[in-house]
PDB file of C-alpha atoms and ligand atoms in Angstrom:
ATOM      1  CA  MET A   1     -84.583 -61.139 -97.785  1.00 96.00           C
ATOM      2  CA  LYS A   2     -84.951 -58.852-100.743  1.00 98.00           C
ATOM      3  CA  ARG A   3     -88.134 -57.049 -99.688  1.00 98.00           C
ATOM      4  CA  LEU A   4     -89.811 -57.074 -96.251  1.00 98.00           C
ATOM      5  CA  LEU A   5     -93.287 -55.558 -96.007  1.00 99.00           C
ATOM      6  CA  ILE A   6     -94.092 -53.815 -92.734  1.00 99.00           C
ATOM      7  CA  THR A   7     -97.785 -53.019 -92.268  1.00 99.00           C
ATOM      8  CA  GLY A   8     -98.769 -50.582 -89.532  1.00 99.00           C
ATOM      9  CA  ALA A   9     -95.361 -48.961 -90.012  1.00 99.00           C
ATOM     10  CA  ALA A  10     -96.630 -45.576 -88.782  1.00 98.00           C
ATOM     11  CA  GLY A  11     -97.739 -46.987 -85.413  1.00 98.00           C
ATOM     12  CA  GLY A  12     -95.850 -47.138 -82.134  1.00 98.00           C
ATOM     13  CA  LEU A  13     -94.130 -50.450 -82.823  1.00 98.00           C
ATOM     14  CA  GLY A  14     -93.664 -49.708 -86.516  1.00 98.00           C
ATOM     15  CA  ARG A  15     -91.866 -46.452 -85.768  1.00 98.00           C
ATOM     16  CA  ALA A  16     -89.660 -48.172 -83.186  1.00 98.00           C
ATOM     17  CA  MET A  17     -88.750 -51.092 -85.450  1.00 98.00           C
ATOM     18  CA  ARG A  18     -88.338 -49.196 -88.744  1.00 98.00           C
ATOM     19  CA  PRO A  19     -84.743 -48.060 -88.164  1.00 98.00           C
ATOM     20  CA  ARG A  20     -83.828 -51.274 -86.342  1.00 98.00           C
ATOM     21  CA  LEU A  21     -84.941 -53.505 -89.240  1.00 98.00           C
ATOM     22  CA  LYS A  22     -82.693 -51.843 -91.802  1.00 96.00           C
ATOM     23  CA  GLY A  23     -80.292 -54.795 -92.021  1.00 93.00           C
ATOM     24  CA  LEU A  24     -82.889 -57.555 -92.318  1.00 97.00           C
ATOM     25  CA  ALA A  25     -83.869 -56.955 -95.944  1.00 98.00           C
ATOM     26  CA  GLU A  26     -82.479 -55.057 -98.921  1.00 98.00           C
ATOM     27  CA  THR A  27     -85.717 -53.052 -99.116  1.00 98.00           C
ATOM     28  CA  LEU A  28     -88.312 -52.272 -96.443  1.00 98.00           C
ATOM     29  CA  ARG A  29     -91.760 -51.669 -97.926  1.00 99.00           C
ATOM     30  CA  LEU A  30     -93.569 -49.523 -95.361  1.00 98.00           C
ATOM     31  CA  SER A  31     -97.329 -49.308 -95.342  1.00 99.00           C
ATOM     32  CA  ASP A  32    -100.090 -47.700 -93.268  1.00 99.00           C
ATOM     33  CA  ILE A  33    -103.147 -45.472 -93.587  1.00 98.00           C
ATOM     34  CA  ALA A  34    -101.312 -42.864 -91.515  1.00 98.00           C
ATOM     35  CA  GLY A  35     -98.383 -40.765 -92.774  1.00 98.00           C
ATOM     36  CA  LEU A  36     -94.951 -42.387 -92.953  1.00 98.00           C
ATOM     37  CA  GLY A  37     -92.750 -39.410 -93.749  1.00 98.00           C
ATOM     38  CA  ARG A  38     -89.994 -39.596 -96.368  1.00 98.00           C
ATOM     39  CA  ALA A  39     -88.523 -42.863 -97.584  1.00 98.00           C
ATOM     40  CA  GLU A  40     -84.846 -43.544 -96.806  1.00 98.00           C
ATOM     41  CA  PRO A  41     -82.799 -44.984 -99.719  1.00 97.00           C
ATOM     42  CA  HIS A  42     -83.475 -48.593 -98.580  1.00 98.00           C
ATOM     43  CA  GLU A  43     -87.227 -47.940 -98.094  1.00 98.00           C
ATOM     44  CA  GLU A  44     -90.356 -47.671-100.211  1.00 98.00           C
ATOM     45  CA  ILE A  45     -93.663 -46.274 -98.974  1.00 98.00           C
ATOM     46  CA  VAL A  46     -96.954 -47.777-100.127  1.00 98.00           C
ATOM     47  CA  PRO A  47    -100.018 -46.323 -98.365  1.00 98.00           C
ATOM     48  CA  CYS A  48    -102.830 -48.880 -98.111  1.00 98.00           C
ATOM     49  CA  ASP A  49    -106.042 -49.539 -96.187  1.00 98.00           C
ATOM     50  CA  LEU A  50    -105.937 -53.186 -95.156  1.00 98.00           C
ATOM     51  CA  GLY A  51    -109.692 -53.379 -95.801  1.00 98.00           C
ATOM     52  CA  ASP A  52    -109.138 -52.733 -99.528  1.00 98.00           C
ATOM     53  CA  ALA A  53    -108.535 -56.126-101.162  1.00 98.00           C
ATOM     54  CA  ASN A  54    -107.148 -54.813-104.462  1.00 98.00           C
ATOM     55  CA  ALA A  55    -104.751 -52.462-102.717  1.00 98.00           C
ATOM     56  CA  VAL A  56    -103.548 -55.235-100.397  1.00 99.00           C
ATOM     57  CA  HIS A  57    -102.904 -57.533-103.392  1.00 98.00           C
ATOM     58  CA  LYS A  58    -100.656 -54.887-104.953  1.00 98.00           C
ATOM     59  CA  LEU A  59     -99.027 -54.208-101.599  1.00 99.00           C
ATOM     60  CA  VAL A  60     -97.943 -57.820-101.071  1.00 99.00           C
ATOM     61  CA  GLU A  61     -96.692 -58.435-104.613  1.00 98.00           C
ATOM     62  CA  GLY A  62     -92.912 -58.741-104.746  1.00 98.00           C
ATOM     63  CA  CYS A  63     -92.422 -59.164-100.978  1.00 98.00           C
ATOM     64  CA  ASP A  64     -90.671 -62.165 -99.483  1.00 96.00           C
ATOM     65  CA  GLY A  65     -91.587 -61.492 -95.863  1.00 98.00           C
ATOM     66  CA  ILE A  66     -94.404 -59.663 -94.077  1.00 99.00           C
ATOM     67  CA  LEU A  67     -94.213 -58.127 -90.610  1.00 99.00           C
ATOM     68  CA  HIS A  68     -97.902 -57.552 -89.978  1.00 99.00           C
ATOM     69  CA  LEU A  69     -98.290 -54.834 -87.352  1.00 99.00           C
ATOM     70  CA  GLY A  70    -101.191 -52.975 -88.968  1.00 99.00           C
ATOM     71  CA  GLY A  71    -104.662 -52.799 -87.495  1.00 98.00           C
ATOM     72  CA  ILE A  72    -106.638 -51.656 -84.481  1.00 98.00           C
ATOM     73  CA  SER A  73    -104.458 -52.220 -81.431  1.00 98.00           C
ATOM     74  CA  VAL A  74    -106.859 -51.606 -78.542  1.00 98.00           C
ATOM     75  CA  GLU A  75    -110.534 -52.129 -77.784  1.00 98.00           C
ATOM     76  CA  ASP A  76    -112.721 -50.208 -80.250  1.00 98.00           C
ATOM     77  CA  LYS A  77    -116.027 -50.250 -82.111  1.00 98.00           C
ATOM     78  CA  PHE A  78    -116.650 -53.550 -83.869  1.00 98.00           C
ATOM     79  CA  SER A  79    -116.926 -51.877 -87.302  1.00 98.00           C
ATOM     80  CA  LYS A  80    -113.362 -50.548 -87.010  1.00 98.00           C
ATOM     81  CA  ILE A  81    -112.010 -53.863 -85.769  1.00 98.00           C
ATOM     82  CA  LEU A  82    -113.936 -55.649 -88.512  1.00 98.00           C
ATOM     83  CA  ASN A  83    -112.334 -53.666 -91.334  1.00 98.00           C
ATOM     84  CA  ALA A  84    -108.750 -53.590 -90.135  1.00 98.00           C
ATOM     85  CA  ASN A  85    -108.313 -56.809 -88.154  1.00 98.00           C
ATOM     86  CA  LEU A  86    -110.761 -59.281 -89.726  1.00 98.00           C
ATOM     87  CA  LEU A  87    -111.253 -58.199 -93.351  1.00 98.00           C
ATOM     88  CA  GLY A  88    -107.726 -56.779 -93.396  1.00 98.00           C
ATOM     89  CA  LEU A  89    -106.214 -60.070 -92.314  1.00 98.00           C
ATOM     90  CA  TYR A  90    -108.260 -62.073 -94.791  1.00 99.00           C
ATOM     91  CA  ASN A  91    -107.120 -59.708 -97.551  1.00 99.00           C
ATOM     92  CA  LEU A  92    -103.505 -60.116 -96.456  1.00 99.00           C
ATOM     93  CA  TYR A  93    -103.615 -63.927 -96.479  1.00 99.00           C
ATOM     94  CA  GLU A  94    -105.405 -64.045 -99.833  1.00 99.00           C
ATOM     95  CA  ALA A  95    -102.786 -61.710-101.255  1.00 99.00           C
ATOM     96  CA  ALA A  96     -99.982 -63.812 -99.764  1.00 99.00           C
ATOM     97  CA  ARG A  97    -101.498 -66.945-101.301  1.00 98.00           C
ATOM     98  CA  ALA A  98    -101.596 -65.246-104.694  1.00 98.00           C
ATOM     99  CA  HIS A  99     -97.977 -64.062-104.406  1.00 98.00           C
ATOM    100  CA  GLU A 100     -95.808 -67.066-103.466  1.00 98.00           C
ATOM    101  CA  LYS A 101     -96.738 -67.198 -99.770  1.00 98.00           C
ATOM    102  CA  PRO A 102     -94.140 -64.919 -98.181  1.00 98.00           C
ATOM    103  CA  ARG A 103     -93.536 -65.830 -94.535  1.00 98.00           C
ATOM    104  CA  VAL A 104     -95.628 -63.752 -92.118  1.00 99.00           C
ATOM    105  CA  LEU A 105     -95.044 -62.572 -88.570  1.00 99.00           C
ATOM    106  CA  PHE A 106     -98.495 -61.731 -87.242  1.00 99.00           C
ATOM    107  CA  ALA A 107     -98.618 -59.343 -84.275  1.00 99.00           C
ATOM    108  CA  SER A 108    -101.154 -61.185 -82.167  1.00 99.00           C
ATOM    109  CA  SER A 109    -101.704 -60.206 -78.567  1.00 99.00           C
ATOM    110  CA  ASN A 110    -101.814 -61.344 -74.975  1.00 99.00           C
ATOM    111  CA  HIS A 111    -105.460 -60.221 -75.088  1.00 99.00           C
ATOM    112  CA  THR A 112    -106.274 -63.586 -76.693  1.00 99.00           C
ATOM    113  CA  VAL A 113    -105.849 -64.947 -73.148  1.00 99.00           C
ATOM    114  CA  GLY A 114    -106.583 -61.851 -71.074  1.00 99.00           C
ATOM    115  CA  PHE A 115    -109.042 -63.510 -68.727  1.00 98.00           C
ATOM    116  CA  TYR A 116    -106.481 -65.897 -67.202  1.00 99.00           C
ATOM    117  CA  ARG A 117    -105.603 -64.781 -63.712  1.00 98.00           C
ATOM    118  CA  GLN A 118    -102.130 -63.481 -62.977  1.00 98.00           C
ATOM    119  CA  ASP A 119    -101.477 -66.399 -60.621  1.00 98.00           C
ATOM    120  CA  GLN A 120    -101.944 -68.865 -63.521  1.00 98.00           C
ATOM    121  CA  HIS A 121     -98.969 -69.970 -65.597  1.00 98.00           C
ATOM    122  CA  ILE A 122     -99.959 -71.102 -69.078  1.00 98.00           C
ATOM    123  CA  ASP A 123     -98.474 -72.376 -72.307  1.00 98.00           C
ATOM    124  CA  VAL A 124     -99.823 -72.290 -75.850  1.00 98.00           C
ATOM    125  CA  THR A 125    -102.090 -75.293 -75.240  1.00 98.00           C
ATOM    126  CA  ALA A 126    -104.271 -73.173 -72.921  1.00 98.00           C
ATOM    127  CA  PRO A 127    -107.663 -72.401 -74.510  1.00 98.00           C
ATOM    128  CA  MET A 128    -108.158 -68.821 -75.660  1.00 99.00           C
ATOM    129  CA  ARG A 129    -109.857 -66.487 -73.205  1.00 99.00           C
ATOM    130  CA  PRO A 130    -110.091 -63.139 -75.021  1.00 99.00           C
ATOM    131  CA  ASP A 131    -110.865 -60.087 -72.935  1.00 98.00           C
ATOM    132  CA  GLY A 132    -112.672 -57.955 -75.570  1.00 98.00           C
ATOM    133  CA  LEU A 133    -113.565 -57.649 -79.256  1.00 98.00           C
ATOM    134  CA  TYR A 134    -109.954 -56.652 -79.952  1.00 98.00           C
ATOM    135  CA  GLY A 135    -108.789 -59.894 -78.319  1.00 99.00           C
ATOM    136  CA  VAL A 136    -111.386 -61.838 -80.312  1.00 98.00           C
ATOM    137  CA  SER A 137    -110.023 -60.307 -83.525  1.00 99.00           C
ATOM    138  CA  LYS A 138    -106.550 -61.625 -82.645  1.00 99.00           C
ATOM    139  CA  CYS A 139    -108.058 -65.082 -81.971  1.00 99.00           C
ATOM    140  CA  PHE A 140    -109.606 -64.848 -85.458  1.00 99.00           C
ATOM    141  CA  GLY A 141    -106.234 -63.856 -86.899  1.00 99.00           C
ATOM    142  CA  GLU A 142    -104.516 -66.842 -85.298  1.00 99.00           C
ATOM    143  CA  ALA A 143    -107.235 -69.200 -86.573  1.00 99.00           C
ATOM    144  CA  LEU A 144    -107.072 -67.741 -90.084  1.00 99.00           C
ATOM    145  CA  ALA A 145    -103.286 -68.074 -90.196  1.00 99.00           C
ATOM    146  CA  ARG A 146    -103.576 -71.674 -89.018  1.00 99.00           C
ATOM    147  CA  LEU A 147    -106.131 -72.405 -91.757  1.00 99.00           C
ATOM    148  CA  TYR A 148    -103.809 -71.038 -94.443  1.00 99.00           C
ATOM    149  CA  PHE A 149    -100.966 -73.131 -92.987  1.00 99.00           C
ATOM    150  CA  GLU A 150    -102.965 -76.373 -92.956  1.00 98.00           C
ATOM    151  CA  LYS A 151    -104.547 -75.797 -96.377  1.00 98.00           C
ATOM    152  CA  PHE A 152    -101.776 -74.080 -98.319  1.00 98.00           C
ATOM    153  CA  GLY A 153     -98.552 -74.419 -96.287  1.00 98.00           C
ATOM    154  CA  GLN A 154     -98.431 -70.663 -95.590  1.00 99.00           C
ATOM    155  CA  GLU A 155     -95.965 -70.153 -92.727  1.00 99.00           C
ATOM    156  CA  THR A 156     -96.738 -67.648 -89.954  1.00 99.00           C
ATOM    157  CA  ALA A 157     -95.310 -66.849 -86.536  1.00 99.00           C
ATOM    158  CA  LEU A 158     -98.253 -65.982 -84.299  1.00 99.00           C
ATOM    159  CA  VAL A 159     -96.548 -63.686 -81.843  1.00 99.00           C
ATOM    160  CA  ARG A 160     -98.725 -62.967 -78.823  1.00 99.00           C
ATOM    161  CA  ILE A 161     -97.047 -59.722 -77.863  1.00 99.00           C
ATOM    162  CA  GLY A 162     -97.261 -58.777 -74.208  1.00 99.00           C
ATOM    163  CA  SER A 163     -96.321 -55.089 -73.850  1.00 99.00           C
ATOM    164  CA  CYS A 164     -93.634 -54.009 -76.320  1.00 99.00           C
ATOM    165  CA  MET A 165     -92.450 -50.538 -75.438  1.00 98.00           C
ATOM    166  CA  GLU A 166     -89.435 -48.640 -74.138  1.00 98.00           C
ATOM    167  CA  LYS A 167     -90.072 -49.775 -70.564  1.00 98.00           C
ATOM    168  CA  PRO A 168     -92.906 -51.230 -68.462  1.00 98.00           C
ATOM    169  CA  LYS A 169     -95.521 -48.641 -67.490  1.00 98.00           C
ATOM    170  CA  ASN A 170     -97.046 -50.448 -64.517  1.00 98.00           C
ATOM    171  CA  HIS A 171     -96.523 -53.486 -62.299  1.00 97.00           C
ATOM    172  CA  ARG A 172     -98.484 -55.804 -64.617  1.00 98.00           C
ATOM    173  CA  MET A 173     -95.995 -55.060 -67.365  1.00 98.00           C
ATOM    174  CA  LEU A 174     -93.165 -56.464 -65.228  1.00 98.00           C
ATOM    175  CA  SER A 175     -94.651 -59.769 -66.442  1.00 98.00           C
ATOM    176  CA  THR A 176     -95.750 -58.796 -69.975  1.00 99.00           C
ATOM    177  CA  TRP A 177     -92.938 -56.504 -71.160  1.00 99.00           C
ATOM    178  CA  MET A 178     -90.859 -57.162 -74.262  1.00 99.00           C
ATOM    179  CA  SER A 179     -87.959 -54.867 -75.114  1.00 99.00           C
ATOM    180  CA  TYR A 180     -87.484 -53.557 -78.657  1.00 98.00           C
ATOM    181  CA  ASP A 181     -84.148 -55.408 -78.823  1.00 98.00           C
ATOM    182  CA  ASP A 182     -85.811 -58.707 -77.946  1.00 98.00           C
ATOM    183  CA  PHE A 183     -88.557 -58.099 -80.505  1.00 99.00           C
ATOM    184  CA  LEU A 184     -85.895 -57.380 -83.113  1.00 98.00           C
ATOM    185  CA  SER A 185     -84.067 -60.632 -82.360  1.00 98.00           C
ATOM    186  CA  LEU A 186     -87.378 -62.521 -82.506  1.00 98.00           C
ATOM    187  CA  ILE A 187     -88.193 -61.017 -85.915  1.00 98.00           C
ATOM    188  CA  ALA A 188     -84.732 -62.041 -87.180  1.00 98.00           C
ATOM    189  CA  CYS A 189     -85.179 -65.609 -85.856  1.00 98.00           C
ATOM    190  CA  VAL A 190     -88.611 -65.905 -87.471  1.00 98.00           C
ATOM    191  CA  PHE A 191     -87.468 -64.768 -90.912  1.00 98.00           C
ATOM    192  CA  ARG A 192     -84.162 -66.651 -90.842  1.00 98.00           C
ATOM    193  CA  ALA A 193     -85.415 -69.988 -89.513  1.00 98.00           C
ATOM    194  CA  PRO A 194     -84.996 -72.785 -92.092  1.00 97.00           C
ATOM    195  CA  MET A 195     -88.405 -74.137 -91.057  1.00 98.00           C
ATOM    196  CA  LEU A 196     -91.040 -72.109 -89.227  1.00 98.00           C
ATOM    197  CA  GLY A 197     -94.453 -73.767 -89.436  1.00 98.00           C
ATOM    198  CA  CYS A 198     -97.184 -71.863 -87.643  1.00 98.00           C
ATOM    199  CA  PRO A 199     -96.164 -71.610 -83.988  1.00 98.00           C
ATOM    200  CA  ILE A 200     -97.708 -69.410 -81.320  1.00 99.00           C
ATOM    201  CA  ILE A 201     -94.895 -67.520 -79.580  1.00 99.00           C
ATOM    202  CA  TRP A 202     -95.246 -65.403 -76.466  1.00 99.00           C
ATOM    203  CA  GLY A 203     -93.705 -62.037 -77.238  1.00 99.00           C
ATOM    204  CA  ILE A 204     -92.055 -61.277 -73.913  1.00 98.00           C
ATOM    205  CA  SER A 205     -88.572 -60.638 -72.604  1.00 99.00           C
ATOM    206  CA  ASP A 206     -86.892 -62.980 -70.137  1.00 98.00           C
ATOM    207  CA  ASN A 207     -88.911 -61.458 -67.274  1.00 98.00           C
ATOM    208  CA  ASP A 208     -88.557 -63.038 -63.823  1.00 98.00           C
ATOM    209  CA  SER A 209     -92.298 -62.695 -63.252  1.00 98.00           C
ATOM    210  CA  ARG A 210     -93.510 -63.999 -66.627  1.00 98.00           C
ATOM    211  CA  TRP A 211     -96.670 -66.124 -66.854  1.00 98.00           C
ATOM    212  CA  TRP A 212     -96.113 -67.678 -70.281  1.00 98.00           C
ATOM    213  CA  ASP A 213     -93.987 -70.630 -71.351  1.00 98.00           C
ATOM    214  CA  ASN A 214     -92.208 -70.621 -74.727  1.00 98.00           C
ATOM    215  CA  ALA A 215     -90.523 -74.051 -74.359  1.00 98.00           C
ATOM    216  CA  HIS A 216     -92.369 -75.430 -77.430  1.00 98.00           C
ATOM    217  CA  ALA A 217     -90.711 -72.796 -79.662  1.00 98.00           C
ATOM    218  CA  ALA A 218     -87.113 -73.537 -78.589  1.00 98.00           C
ATOM    219  CA  TYR A 219     -86.382 -74.843 -82.128  1.00 98.00           C
ATOM    220  CA  LEU A 220     -86.374 -71.241 -83.366  1.00 98.00           C
ATOM    221  CA  GLY A 221     -83.341 -70.450 -81.228  1.00 98.00           C
ATOM    222  CA  TRP A 222     -84.802 -67.184 -79.914  1.00 98.00           C
ATOM    223  CA  ARG A 223     -83.146 -66.134 -76.649  1.00 98.00           C
ATOM    224  CA  PRO A 224     -84.666 -62.934 -75.228  1.00 98.00           C
ATOM    225  CA  ARG A 225     -82.019 -61.119 -73.191  1.00 98.00           C
ATOM    226  CA  ASP A 226     -83.827 -58.328 -71.361  1.00 98.00           C
ATOM    227  CA  ASN A 227     -85.673 -58.633 -68.077  1.00 98.00           C
ATOM    228  CA  ALA A 228     -88.316 -56.179 -66.816  1.00 98.00           C
ATOM    229  CA  GLU A 229     -87.175 -56.808 -63.253  1.00 98.00           C
ATOM    230  CA  ARG A 230     -84.597 -54.036 -63.574  1.00 98.00           C
ATOM    231  CA  PHE A 231     -87.488 -51.543 -63.668  1.00 98.00           C
ATOM    232  CA  ARG A 232     -89.204 -52.811 -60.505  1.00 98.00           C
ATOM    233  CA  ALA A 233     -87.600 -50.395 -58.045  1.00 98.00           C
ATOM    234  CA  GLU A 234     -88.344 -47.449 -60.340  1.00 98.00           C
ATOM    235  CA  LEU A 235     -92.007 -48.523 -60.687  1.00 98.00           C
ATOM    236  CA  ASP A 236     -92.337 -49.102 -56.921  1.00 97.00           C
ATOM    237  CA  ALA A 237     -91.081 -45.571 -56.317  1.00 98.00           C
ATOM    238  CA  GLN A 238     -93.335 -43.994 -58.955  1.00 97.00           C
ATOM    239  CA  LEU A 239     -96.586 -45.920 -58.715  1.00 97.00           C
ATOM    240  CA  GLU A 240     -98.793 -47.198 -55.987  1.00 95.00           C
ATOM    241  CA  ARG A 241     -99.550 -50.878 -56.471  1.00 93.00           C
ATOM    242  CA  PRO A 242    -103.140 -51.437 -57.628  1.00 94.00           C
ATOM    243  CA  ALA A 243    -105.456 -53.112 -55.094  1.00 96.00           C
ATOM    244  CA  PRO A 244    -105.233 -56.934 -55.220  1.00 96.00           C
ATOM    245  CA  ASP A 245    -108.815 -57.193 -56.517  1.00 96.00           C
ATOM    246  CA  ALA A 246    -108.319 -54.561 -59.273  1.00 97.00           C
ATOM    247  CA  ALA A 247    -108.340 -55.862 -62.865  1.00 97.00           C
ATOM    248  CA  LEU A 248    -104.773 -54.617 -63.269  1.00 97.00           C
ATOM    249  CA  SER A 249    -103.499 -56.982 -60.585  1.00 97.00           C
ATOM    250  CA  ARG A 250    -106.006 -59.790 -61.111  1.00 98.00           C
ATOM    251  CA  TYR A 251    -106.075 -60.630 -64.811  1.00 98.00           C
ATOM    252  CA  GLN A 252    -103.310 -61.174 -67.343  1.00 98.00           C
ATOM    253  CA  GLY A 253    -105.123 -58.781 -69.714  1.00 98.00           C
ATOM    254  CA  GLY A 254    -105.254 -56.141 -66.975  1.00 98.00           C
ATOM    255  CA  GLN A 255    -107.492 -53.157 -67.671  1.00 98.00           C
ATOM    256  CA  PHE A 256    -108.690 -54.561 -71.017  1.00 98.00           C
ATOM    257  CA  THR A 257    -110.884 -57.022 -69.082  1.00 98.00           C
ATOM    258  CA  GLU A 258    -112.912 -54.035 -67.860  1.00 98.00           C
ATOM    259  CA  ASP A 259    -113.360 -52.301 -71.214  1.00 98.00           C
ATOM    260  CA  PRO A 260    -116.987 -51.973 -72.338  1.00 97.00           C
ATOM    261  CA  ILE A 261    -118.242 -53.223 -75.695  1.00 97.00           C
ATOM    262  CA  PHE A 262    -118.233 -49.882 -77.500  1.00 97.00           C
ATOM    263  CA  PRO A 263    -121.566 -49.009 -79.176  1.00 96.00           C
ATOM    264  CA  GLU A 264    -121.537 -48.293 -82.933  1.00 96.00           C
ATOM    265  CA  THR A 265    -123.575 -45.099 -82.576  1.00 89.00           C
TER     266      THR A 265
HETATM  267  P1  NAI B 301    -100.554 -48.813 -83.172  1.00 95.61           P
HETATM  268  O1  NAI B 301    -102.026 -48.632 -82.996  1.00 95.61           O
HETATM  269  O2  NAI B 301     -99.642 -47.772 -82.670  1.00 95.61           O
HETATM  270  O3  NAI B 301    -100.233 -49.061 -84.728  1.00 95.61           O
HETATM  271  C1  NAI B 301    -101.103 -49.731 -85.592  1.00 95.61           C
HETATM  272  C2  NAI B 301    -101.013 -49.088 -86.958  1.00 95.61           C
HETATM  273  O4  NAI B 301    -101.954 -49.742 -87.809  1.00 95.61           O
HETATM  274  C3  NAI B 301    -101.366 -47.593 -86.954  1.00 95.61           C
HETATM  275  O5  NAI B 301    -100.316 -46.815 -87.484  1.00 95.61           O
HETATM  276  C4  NAI B 301    -102.611 -47.487 -87.787  1.00 95.61           C
HETATM  277  O6  NAI B 301    -102.699 -46.322 -88.578  1.00 95.61           O
HETATM  278  C5  NAI B 301    -102.524 -48.748 -88.648  1.00 95.61           C
HETATM  279  N1  NAI B 301    -103.839 -49.165 -89.122  1.00 95.61           N
HETATM  280  C6  NAI B 301    -105.002 -49.181 -88.438  1.00 95.61           C
HETATM  281  N2  NAI B 301    -106.026 -49.534 -89.229  1.00 95.61           N
HETATM  282  C7  NAI B 301    -105.490 -49.736 -90.462  1.00 95.61           C
HETATM  283  C8  NAI B 301    -106.043 -50.097 -91.709  1.00 95.61           C
HETATM  284  N3  NAI B 301    -107.363 -50.311 -91.874  1.00 95.61           N
HETATM  285  N4  NAI B 301    -105.212 -50.218 -92.755  1.00 95.61           N
HETATM  286  C9  NAI B 301    -103.881 -49.989 -92.618  1.00 95.61           C
HETATM  287  N5  NAI B 301    -103.304 -49.641 -91.471  1.00 95.61           N
HETATM  288  C10 NAI B 301    -104.101 -49.507 -90.389  1.00 95.61           C
HETATM  289  O7  NAI B 301    -100.214 -50.229 -82.517  1.00 95.61           O
HETATM  290  P2  NAI B 301     -98.773 -50.774 -82.069  1.00 95.61           P
HETATM  291  O8  NAI B 301     -98.635 -50.592 -80.622  1.00 95.61           O
HETATM  292  O9  NAI B 301     -97.742 -50.237 -82.963  1.00 95.61           O
HETATM  293  O10 NAI B 301     -98.950 -52.339 -82.321  1.00 95.61           O
HETATM  294  C11 NAI B 301     -98.645 -52.915 -83.570  1.00 95.61           C
HETATM  295  C12 NAI B 301     -99.346 -54.279 -83.653  1.00 95.61           C
HETATM  296  O11 NAI B 301     -98.919 -55.098 -82.578  1.00 95.61           O
HETATM  297  C13 NAI B 301    -100.878 -54.183 -83.558  1.00 95.61           C
HETATM  298  O12 NAI B 301    -101.433 -55.143 -84.429  1.00 95.61           O
HETATM  299  C14 NAI B 301    -101.165 -54.569 -82.124  1.00 95.61           C
HETATM  300  O13 NAI B 301    -102.444 -55.180 -82.000  1.00 95.61           O
HETATM  301  C15 NAI B 301    -100.034 -55.558 -81.839  1.00 95.61           C
HETATM  302  N6  NAI B 301     -99.683 -55.572 -80.430  1.00 95.61           N
HETATM  303  C16 NAI B 301     -98.962 -54.548 -79.892  1.00 95.61           C
HETATM  304  C17 NAI B 301     -98.602 -54.570 -78.550  1.00 95.61           C
HETATM  305  C18 NAI B 301     -97.729 -53.514 -77.962  1.00 95.61           C
HETATM  306  O14 NAI B 301     -97.328 -53.667 -76.811  1.00 95.61           O
HETATM  307  N7  NAI B 301     -97.384 -52.461 -78.686  1.00 95.61           N
HETATM  308  C19 NAI B 301     -99.049 -55.667 -77.676  1.00 95.61           C
HETATM  309  C20 NAI B 301     -99.813 -56.690 -78.346  1.00 95.61           C
HETATM  310  C21 NAI B 301    -100.097 -56.645 -79.676  1.00 95.61           C
HETATM  311  C1  15L B 302    -101.960 -54.835 -76.664  1.00 95.61           C
HETATM  312  O1  15L B 302    -102.446 -55.734 -77.341  1.00 95.61           O
HETATM  313  C2  15L B 302    -102.010 -53.420 -77.117  1.00 95.61           C
HETATM  314  O2  15L B 302    -101.896 -53.314 -78.516  1.00 95.61           O
HETATM  315  C3  15L B 302    -100.967 -52.551 -76.474  1.00 95.61           C
HETATM  316  O3  15L B 302    -101.363 -51.186 -76.662  1.00 95.61           O
HETATM  317  C4  15L B 302    -100.717 -52.839 -74.989  1.00 95.61           C
HETATM  318  O4  15L B 302    -101.737 -52.268 -74.229  1.00 95.61           O
HETATM  319  C5  15L B 302    -100.592 -54.332 -74.738  1.00 95.61           C
HETATM  320  O5  15L B 302    -101.522 -55.135 -75.424  1.00 95.61           O
HETATM  321  C6  15L B 302    -100.686 -54.710 -73.246  1.00 95.61           C
HETATM  322  O6  15L B 302    -101.445 -55.614 -72.910  1.00 95.61           O
HETATM  323  O7  15L B 302     -99.961 -54.109 -72.446  1.00 95.61           O
END
C-alpha cells in the first residue's frame, strides 16, 4: 500500500499499532481529535473530527487502505456515540465511496454480542445481542459496512475485537484477549488478501477458552499465534475469581452488560 489511514491513532490501540504498522504502507496517515505528537518521516498527521463530513472527505482522499479505530470505545452518552460512531462512520463510508473505495478494517467489538452467556459458543451466524448503546453503535457500523458492500462493492473486514491489550486484565479476558502481534498479523492479512469481501472476524488470539469460531474466515489465512492461557496462573495469583453469578463471569460482554444508559444531562 502507498498510504494507510489510521483513525483513532491517538488511542490505546492506535498508539500500540502505530510503530508496528510501519512496514505495511509507504506512508501512514494518522488521524484523531486528540494529539498525535510529531510525525516520523514515513508518517503524516491529519487531525479530524469524524463527525465533520468535509474534513473526513479530505482525510480519506489519497488513501488506499483505512484502519478505522477512531470513535467512542466504551459505554457513553448517546450524543457522543452518535457523533463519533454513527455519523462518523457514515461520513467515512461516504468519503470512501467518493475516493475509489479503499479497503477498510472496521474495529467492531465483542459488545455486539455481549449478552450471550459465557457457556455459549457462537459463530458469526449468531444474532446480535448488544450489551449497551456502544454495542448498538458497532452493530450499526457492521450493518452500514454491509450495505456499502452490497450496493457499491466496498470491501470491509468487520473485526469484532475481544480485548486487545498487552495482557488479559481479568479471567474473562482469558477468553477475549488478542495480542498486539496477532492483531498486526490480522491487519496484514486483511490488507494483503486478494479478495476480502465483507466478513465478520472475531479479533481474538488462539485462546484455549475462546467462545467464538472463526472457521468461516479461514480463506484469509490468518493464524493467531498467542494464547491467553499463559497468563492464567498469574491472574489466579493476583485476582479473586468473580462470583459465578456476577456479570463478569456470566456474560461474554462482562461488566458492560451492567452499564446504565447514561443520561444526556
Ligand atoms: P480508545 O478510546 O483508546 O481510542 C479511540 C480514539 O478515537 C481516541 O484516541 C479518541 O480521541 C478517538 N476519537 C473519539 N471520538 C472521535 C471523533 N469524533 N473523531 C475522531 N477521533 C475520535 O480506544 P481503543 O482501545 O484504542 O480502541 C480502538 C477501536 O477499537 C475503538 O473503535 C474500539 O471501539 C475498538 N475496540 C477496541 C477494543 C480493545 O480491546 N482495545 C475491543 C473492542 C473494540
Ligand atoms: C471493547 O469494546 C472496549 O473498547 C475495550 O475497552 C475493552 O473493554 C473490550 O471491549 C473488552 O470487552 O474487554
